[in-house]
Amino acid sequence: MSSSRLTRTVALAAACAMAVCLTACSSGSTGSGGEEGAAAMRASDEQVSTAMVVMQDGASVLFVDQQTQTPYYPTLPEGAVLNVDGQPMADGDLAVGNIVEVTGNGIMLESYPGQYPGIYKVQVIEVGSPADADRYADLVESVGAGAALDPNEVPSGSLDYRTDLAVVTSMLEAYRSDFAADTPEGASDAVLAGTPFTDDGTLRDGVADARVEGPTEATVSFLATPVSVQVSRVEMGKTDGGQPTVDRTRLQATTQPVETTAGDGMPGAVAFTMEPGYLYFINATFDGGSADYGFACLTPGTN
């Protein structure tokens, strides 16, 4: 499988190199453990940092981490944005100059500014004042409102899961959509072709992969809140050279629906159990259109 696929692994040994001061994650078992197991796993993965609100325009919020000075767009969890008294508040009530405590999984998507989809809770710990953010004026001007998510652009997605050795986030790129935006420059083969596999059934560059030993709990989320998300899968075979492949002639007959539940952290996130040997399809509908994403679930060492 091509090394150019958009997969990032945050290994325990390298976790401290992430943009938001990641520390080593507690170890845990791989696989689905029900609601109690998922809650315990989330608690063991929680990372706490402090940030200042430096931009709030009603459509987007920009934070700056106060230890690393890294700017990032937070995905604010519904019902878990709290005021200084610990009471729920509207996202739009966050004000420039607020100092907030951010609790999440610590995994930042690689972009500039960064994007932090795995936030569990945000609490204002100091009200501050807009003048406190004046030192970030140049930053806000350079990335400002123009860097906010365009509703005509396809939202990127992420696949999150945990193994015994790492917490992993793989970026999911939509290979097909009916959004109004043009295809971006440098798009992968899968995007350009509108399908995750070639005519012979092998996977195209741009299709993410997950590497696990057995059934594992996974969460898929997006930078925009979806109206609905459907997950399905098809079993893969292998070429003579050991590459994963899909029998396109039997695709419709062999595709299976996958049961999902509400995922943690982000509005619209879905959780499900993934198994190696399958190609997973995610169809997400947003206010601006629908999009199809996909990833291959493989055992470690698969080509």
Coordinates of C-alpha atoms in Angstrom, one line a residue:
M1 CA 0.0 0.0 0.0
S2 CA 1.4 3.4 -0.9
S3 CA 3.1 5.4 1.8
S4 CA 1.5 8.6 0.4
R5 CA -1.8 7.7 2.0
L6 CA -3.0 10.3 4.5
T7 CA -2.3 8.4 7.8
R8 CA -0.7 9.8 10.9
T9 CA 0.2 7.6 13.9
V10 CA 0.8 9.3 17.2
A11 CA 3.0 6.7 19.0
L12 CA 3.5 6.9 22.7
A13 CA 7.2 7.6 22.3
A14 CA 6.5 10.6 20.0
A15 CA 3.4 12.0 21.6
C16 CA 5.2 14.9 23.3
A17 CA 6.1 16.3 19.9
M18 CA 2.5 17.1 19.0
A19 CA 1.5 20.8 18.7
V20 CA -0.6 20.9 21.9
C21 CA 1.8 19.5 24.4
L22 CA 0.8 15.8 24.2
T23 CA 2.0 13.5 26.9
A24 CA 2.3 9.7 26.9
C25 CA -1.1 8.1 26.9
S26 CA -2.1 5.4 29.3
S27 CA -2.2 1.9 27.8
G28 CA -5.5 0.1 27.3
S29 CA -6.9 -2.9 25.6
T30 CA -7.7 -2.9 21.9
G31 CA -11.3 -3.5 20.8
S32 CA -14.8 -2.6 21.7
G33 CA -15.6 -2.7 25.5
G34 CA -19.1 -1.1 25.6
E35 CA -19.9 2.2 27.0
E36 CA -18.0 1.8 30.3
G37 CA -14.9 0.7 28.4
A38 CA -15.1 3.6 26.0
A39 CA -15.6 6.1 28.9
A40 CA -12.6 4.6 30.7
M41 CA -10.5 4.7 27.6
R42 CA -11.4 8.4 27.0
A43 CA -10.5 9.3 30.5
S44 CA -7.1 7.7 30.2
D45 CA -6.5 9.6 27.0
E46 CA -7.5 13.1 28.3
Q47 CA -5.1 15.9 27.7
V48 CA -5.6 19.3 29.4
S49 CA -4.2 22.5 28.0
T50 CA -4.8 26.2 28.4
A51 CA -5.6 28.6 25.5
M52 CA -6.7 32.1 24.8
V53 CA -9.6 33.0 22.6
V54 CA -8.1 35.4 20.1
M55 CA -10.8 35.5 17.4
Q56 CA -14.6 35.1 17.7
D57 CA -16.6 36.2 14.7
G58 CA -19.8 34.2 15.2
A59 CA -18.9 31.7 12.6
S60 CA -15.5 30.5 13.8
V61 CA -13.3 30.7 16.9
L62 CA -9.5 30.7 17.0
F63 CA -7.6 29.6 20.1
V64 CA -3.9 30.1 20.8
D65 CA -2.3 27.5 23.1
Q66 CA -0.7 29.4 26.0
Q67 CA 2.3 27.1 26.4
T68 CA 3.2 26.4 22.8
Q69 CA 1.7 29.6 21.2
T70 CA 0.2 27.4 18.6
P71 CA -3.0 28.7 16.9
Y72 CA -5.8 26.3 16.2
Y73 CA -9.5 26.0 15.4
P74 CA -11.3 24.1 18.1
T75 CA -14.3 21.9 17.4
L76 CA -16.5 23.0 20.4
P77 CA -18.4 20.0 21.9
E78 CA -22.1 20.5 22.2
G79 CA -23.2 21.2 25.8
A80 CA -19.6 21.1 27.1
V81 CA -18.6 24.7 26.8
L82 CA -18.7 26.1 30.3
N83 CA -18.4 29.5 31.9
V84 CA -16.2 30.4 34.9
D85 CA -18.8 29.0 37.3
G86 CA -18.8 25.7 35.5
Q87 CA -22.3 26.3 33.9
P88 CA -23.0 25.5 30.2
M89 CA -22.8 28.5 27.9
A90 CA -23.4 29.1 24.2
D91 CA -20.4 28.7 21.9
G92 CA -21.0 32.3 20.7
D93 CA -20.6 33.6 24.3
L94 CA -16.9 32.8 24.2
A95 CA -15.2 36.2 24.0
V96 CA -11.8 37.4 22.8
G97 CA -9.4 37.5 25.7
N98 CA -11.0 34.6 27.6
I99 CA -8.5 32.1 29.0
V100 CA -10.0 28.6 28.6
E101 CA -9.0 25.1 29.9
V102 CA -9.3 22.7 27.0
T103 CA -9.8 18.9 27.7
G104 CA -9.5 16.5 24.8
N105 CA -7.6 13.6 23.2
G106 CA -4.7 15.9 22.3
I107 CA -4.6 15.0 18.6
M108 CA -4.2 18.0 16.4
L109 CA -4.9 17.7 12.6
E110 CA -1.9 18.9 10.6
S111 CA -2.8 22.2 9.0
Y112 CA -2.2 25.8 9.7
P113 CA -3.8 26.9 11.8
G114 CA -4.2 23.5 13.4
Q115 CA -7.6 21.9 13.8
Y116 CA -8.5 20.1 17.1
P117 CA -11.5 17.9 16.5
G118 CA -11.2 15.7 19.6
I119 CA -12.2 18.2 22.3
Y120 CA -14.3 16.9 25.2
K121 CA -14.8 20.1 27.2
V122 CA -13.9 23.8 27.2
Q123 CA -14.2 25.9 30.4
V124 CA -13.5 29.6 30.8
I125 CA -11.1 30.0 33.7
E126 CA -10.3 33.7 33.3
V127 CA -12.6 36.2 31.7
G128 CA -9.8 38.5 30.6
S129 CA -10.4 41.3 28.1
P130 CA -10.1 41.9 24.3
A131 CA -7.0 44.0 25.0
D132 CA -5.3 40.8 26.3
A133 CA -5.4 39.4 22.8
D134 CA -3.9 42.5 21.1
R135 CA -0.5 40.8 20.9
Y136 CA -2.0 38.3 18.5
A137 CA -3.5 40.9 16.2
D138 CA -1.1 40.1 13.3
L139 CA -1.8 36.4 13.6
V140 CA -5.6 37.0 13.5
E141 CA -5.2 39.3 10.5
S142 CA -3.1 36.7 8.6
V143 CA -5.4 33.7 9.2
G144 CA -8.6 35.5 10.3
A145 CA -12.0 35.0 8.8
G146 CA -10.5 34.1 5.4
A147 CA -9.2 30.9 7.0
A148 CA -12.5 29.8 8.4
L149 CA -14.3 26.8 6.9
D150 CA -16.0 27.5 3.5
P151 CA -19.5 26.0 3.5
N152 CA -19.0 25.2 -0.2
E153 CA -15.9 23.1 0.5
V154 CA -16.0 19.5 1.5
P155 CA -15.3 19.0 5.2
S156 CA -12.3 16.8 5.9
G157 CA -12.9 13.9 8.2
S158 CA -10.8 12.0 10.7
L159 CA -10.7 8.3 11.8
D160 CA -9.7 7.9 15.5
Y161 CA -8.8 4.6 17.2
R162 CA -6.5 3.2 19.8
T163 CA -4.1 0.2 19.7
D164 CA -1.9 -1.2 22.6
L165 CA 1.0 1.1 21.4
A166 CA -0.6 4.2 20.0
V167 CA -3.5 6.6 19.7
V168 CA -4.0 7.0 16.0
T169 CA -5.8 9.7 13.9
S170 CA -6.1 9.2 10.1
M171 CA -7.3 12.0 7.9
L172 CA -10.2 11.0 5.7
E173 CA -10.4 12.7 2.3
A174 CA -13.7 12.6 0.4
Y175 CA -13.3 10.8 -2.9
R176 CA -16.7 11.9 -4.1
S177 CA -19.0 14.8 -3.3
D178 CA -21.7 17.1 -4.7
F179 CA -20.3 20.3 -3.0
A180 CA -20.1 23.4 -5.1
A181 CA -16.3 23.9 -4.5
D182 CA -13.9 23.0 -7.3
T183 CA -11.5 20.0 -6.9
P184 CA -8.5 21.3 -4.9
E185 CA -5.0 21.4 -6.5
G186 CA -2.9 18.4 -5.7
A187 CA -5.9 16.2 -5.1
S188 CA -5.1 12.5 -4.7
D189 CA -5.9 9.8 -7.3
A190 CA -9.0 8.7 -5.3
V191 CA -10.4 12.2 -5.5
L192 CA -9.6 12.8 -9.1
A193 CA -11.1 9.4 -10.1
G194 CA -14.1 9.7 -7.7
T195 CA -13.6 6.1 -6.4
P196 CA -11.3 4.6 -3.8
F197 CA -10.2 1.7 -6.1
T198 CA -8.8 1.2 -9.6
D199 CA -10.4 -0.8 -12.4
D200 CA -8.6 -3.9 -11.1
G201 CA -9.9 -3.4 -7.6
T202 CA -6.7 -2.3 -5.9
L203 CA -6.8 0.8 -3.7
R204 CA -5.9 4.2 -5.0
D205 CA -3.5 6.7 -3.4
G206 CA -5.4 8.9 -1.0
V207 CA -7.3 6.1 0.7
A208 CA -6.5 6.0 4.4
D209 CA -5.8 2.8 6.2
A210 CA -6.1 1.6 9.8
R211 CA -3.7 -1.1 11.1
V212 CA -5.2 -3.3 13.9
E213 CA -4.8 -6.9 15.0
G214 CA -8.5 -7.5 15.5
P215 CA -12.0 -5.9 16.1
T216 CA -11.3 -2.3 17.3
E217 CA -13.6 0.5 18.4
A218 CA -13.3 3.5 15.9
T219 CA -14.7 7.0 15.7
V220 CA -15.3 9.0 12.6
S221 CA -15.8 12.8 12.8
F222 CA -15.8 15.8 10.6
L223 CA -14.8 19.5 10.7
A224 CA -18.4 20.4 10.0
T225 CA -21.4 18.8 11.8
P226 CA -23.1 16.3 9.5
V227 CA -26.8 15.9 9.2
S228 CA -26.5 12.1 8.9
V229 CA -23.7 9.5 8.6
Q230 CA -24.0 6.0 7.2
V231 CA -21.2 3.4 7.4
S232 CA -20.9 0.2 5.3
R233 CA -18.1 -2.2 4.4
V234 CA -17.1 -4.8 1.9
E235 CA -14.6 -7.6 2.4
M236 CA -11.3 -7.4 0.6
G237 CA -9.2 -10.0 -1.0
K238 CA -5.5 -9.9 -1.9
T239 CA -3.6 -9.8 -5.2
D240 CA -0.8 -12.3 -5.9
G241 CA 1.5 -9.7 -4.6
G242 CA -0.4 -9.3 -1.4
Q243 CA -2.1 -6.0 -2.1
P244 CA -5.6 -5.5 -0.8
T245 CA -8.2 -5.7 -3.5
V246 CA -12.0 -5.4 -4.0
D247 CA -14.1 -7.5 -6.4
R248 CA -15.9 -4.7 -8.2
T249 CA -18.2 -7.1 -10.0
R250 CA -19.8 -8.1 -6.7
L251 CA -19.5 -4.8 -4.9
Q252 CA -23.2 -4.1 -4.6
A253 CA -24.2 -7.6 -3.6
T254 CA -21.5 -7.9 -0.9
T255 CA -21.5 -4.5 0.8
Q256 CA -22.8 -4.8 4.4
P257 CA -24.3 -2.0 6.6
V258 CA -22.3 -1.3 9.8
E259 CA -24.1 -0.4 13.0
T260 CA -23.1 2.9 14.5
T261 CA -23.6 4.8 17.8
A262 CA -23.0 8.4 18.7
G263 CA -19.3 9.1 19.1
D264 CA -17.6 11.1 21.7
G265 CA -16.2 14.6 21.4
M266 CA -17.8 16.2 18.3
P267 CA -21.3 16.8 17.2
G268 CA -22.3 14.2 14.6
A269 CA -19.4 11.9 15.3
V270 CA -20.2 8.1 14.9
A271 CA -18.5 5.2 16.6
F272 CA -18.4 1.6 15.4
T273 CA -16.3 -1.6 15.5
M274 CA -14.0 -2.0 12.6
E275 CA -12.3 -5.3 11.6
P276 CA -9.2 -6.0 9.5
G277 CA -9.8 -7.3 6.0
Y278 CA -12.6 -4.8 5.1
L279 CA -12.9 -1.6 3.1
Y280 CA -15.2 0.9 4.9
F281 CA -17.4 3.4 3.2
I282 CA -18.7 6.5 5.0
N283 CA -21.4 8.6 3.4
A284 CA -22.0 11.9 5.2
T285 CA -24.6 14.5 4.4
F286 CA -24.0 18.1 5.4
D287 CA -25.9 21.3 4.9
G288 CA -23.8 22.1 1.9
G289 CA -24.0 18.7 0.2
S290 CA -23.1 15.0 0.7
A291 CA -19.7 13.3 0.5
D292 CA -18.2 9.8 0.4
Y293 CA -15.1 8.9 2.4
G294 CA -13.4 5.5 2.8
F295 CA -10.6 3.7 4.5
A296 CA -9.1 0.2 4.5
C297 CA -8.8 -1.7 7.7
L298 CA -5.7 -4.0 7.6
T299 CA -3.5 -6.1 9.8
P300 CA 0.0 -4.7 10.5
G301 CA 2.4 -5.7 7.8
T302 CA -0.1 -5.8 5.0
N303 CA 1.3 -4.2 1.8

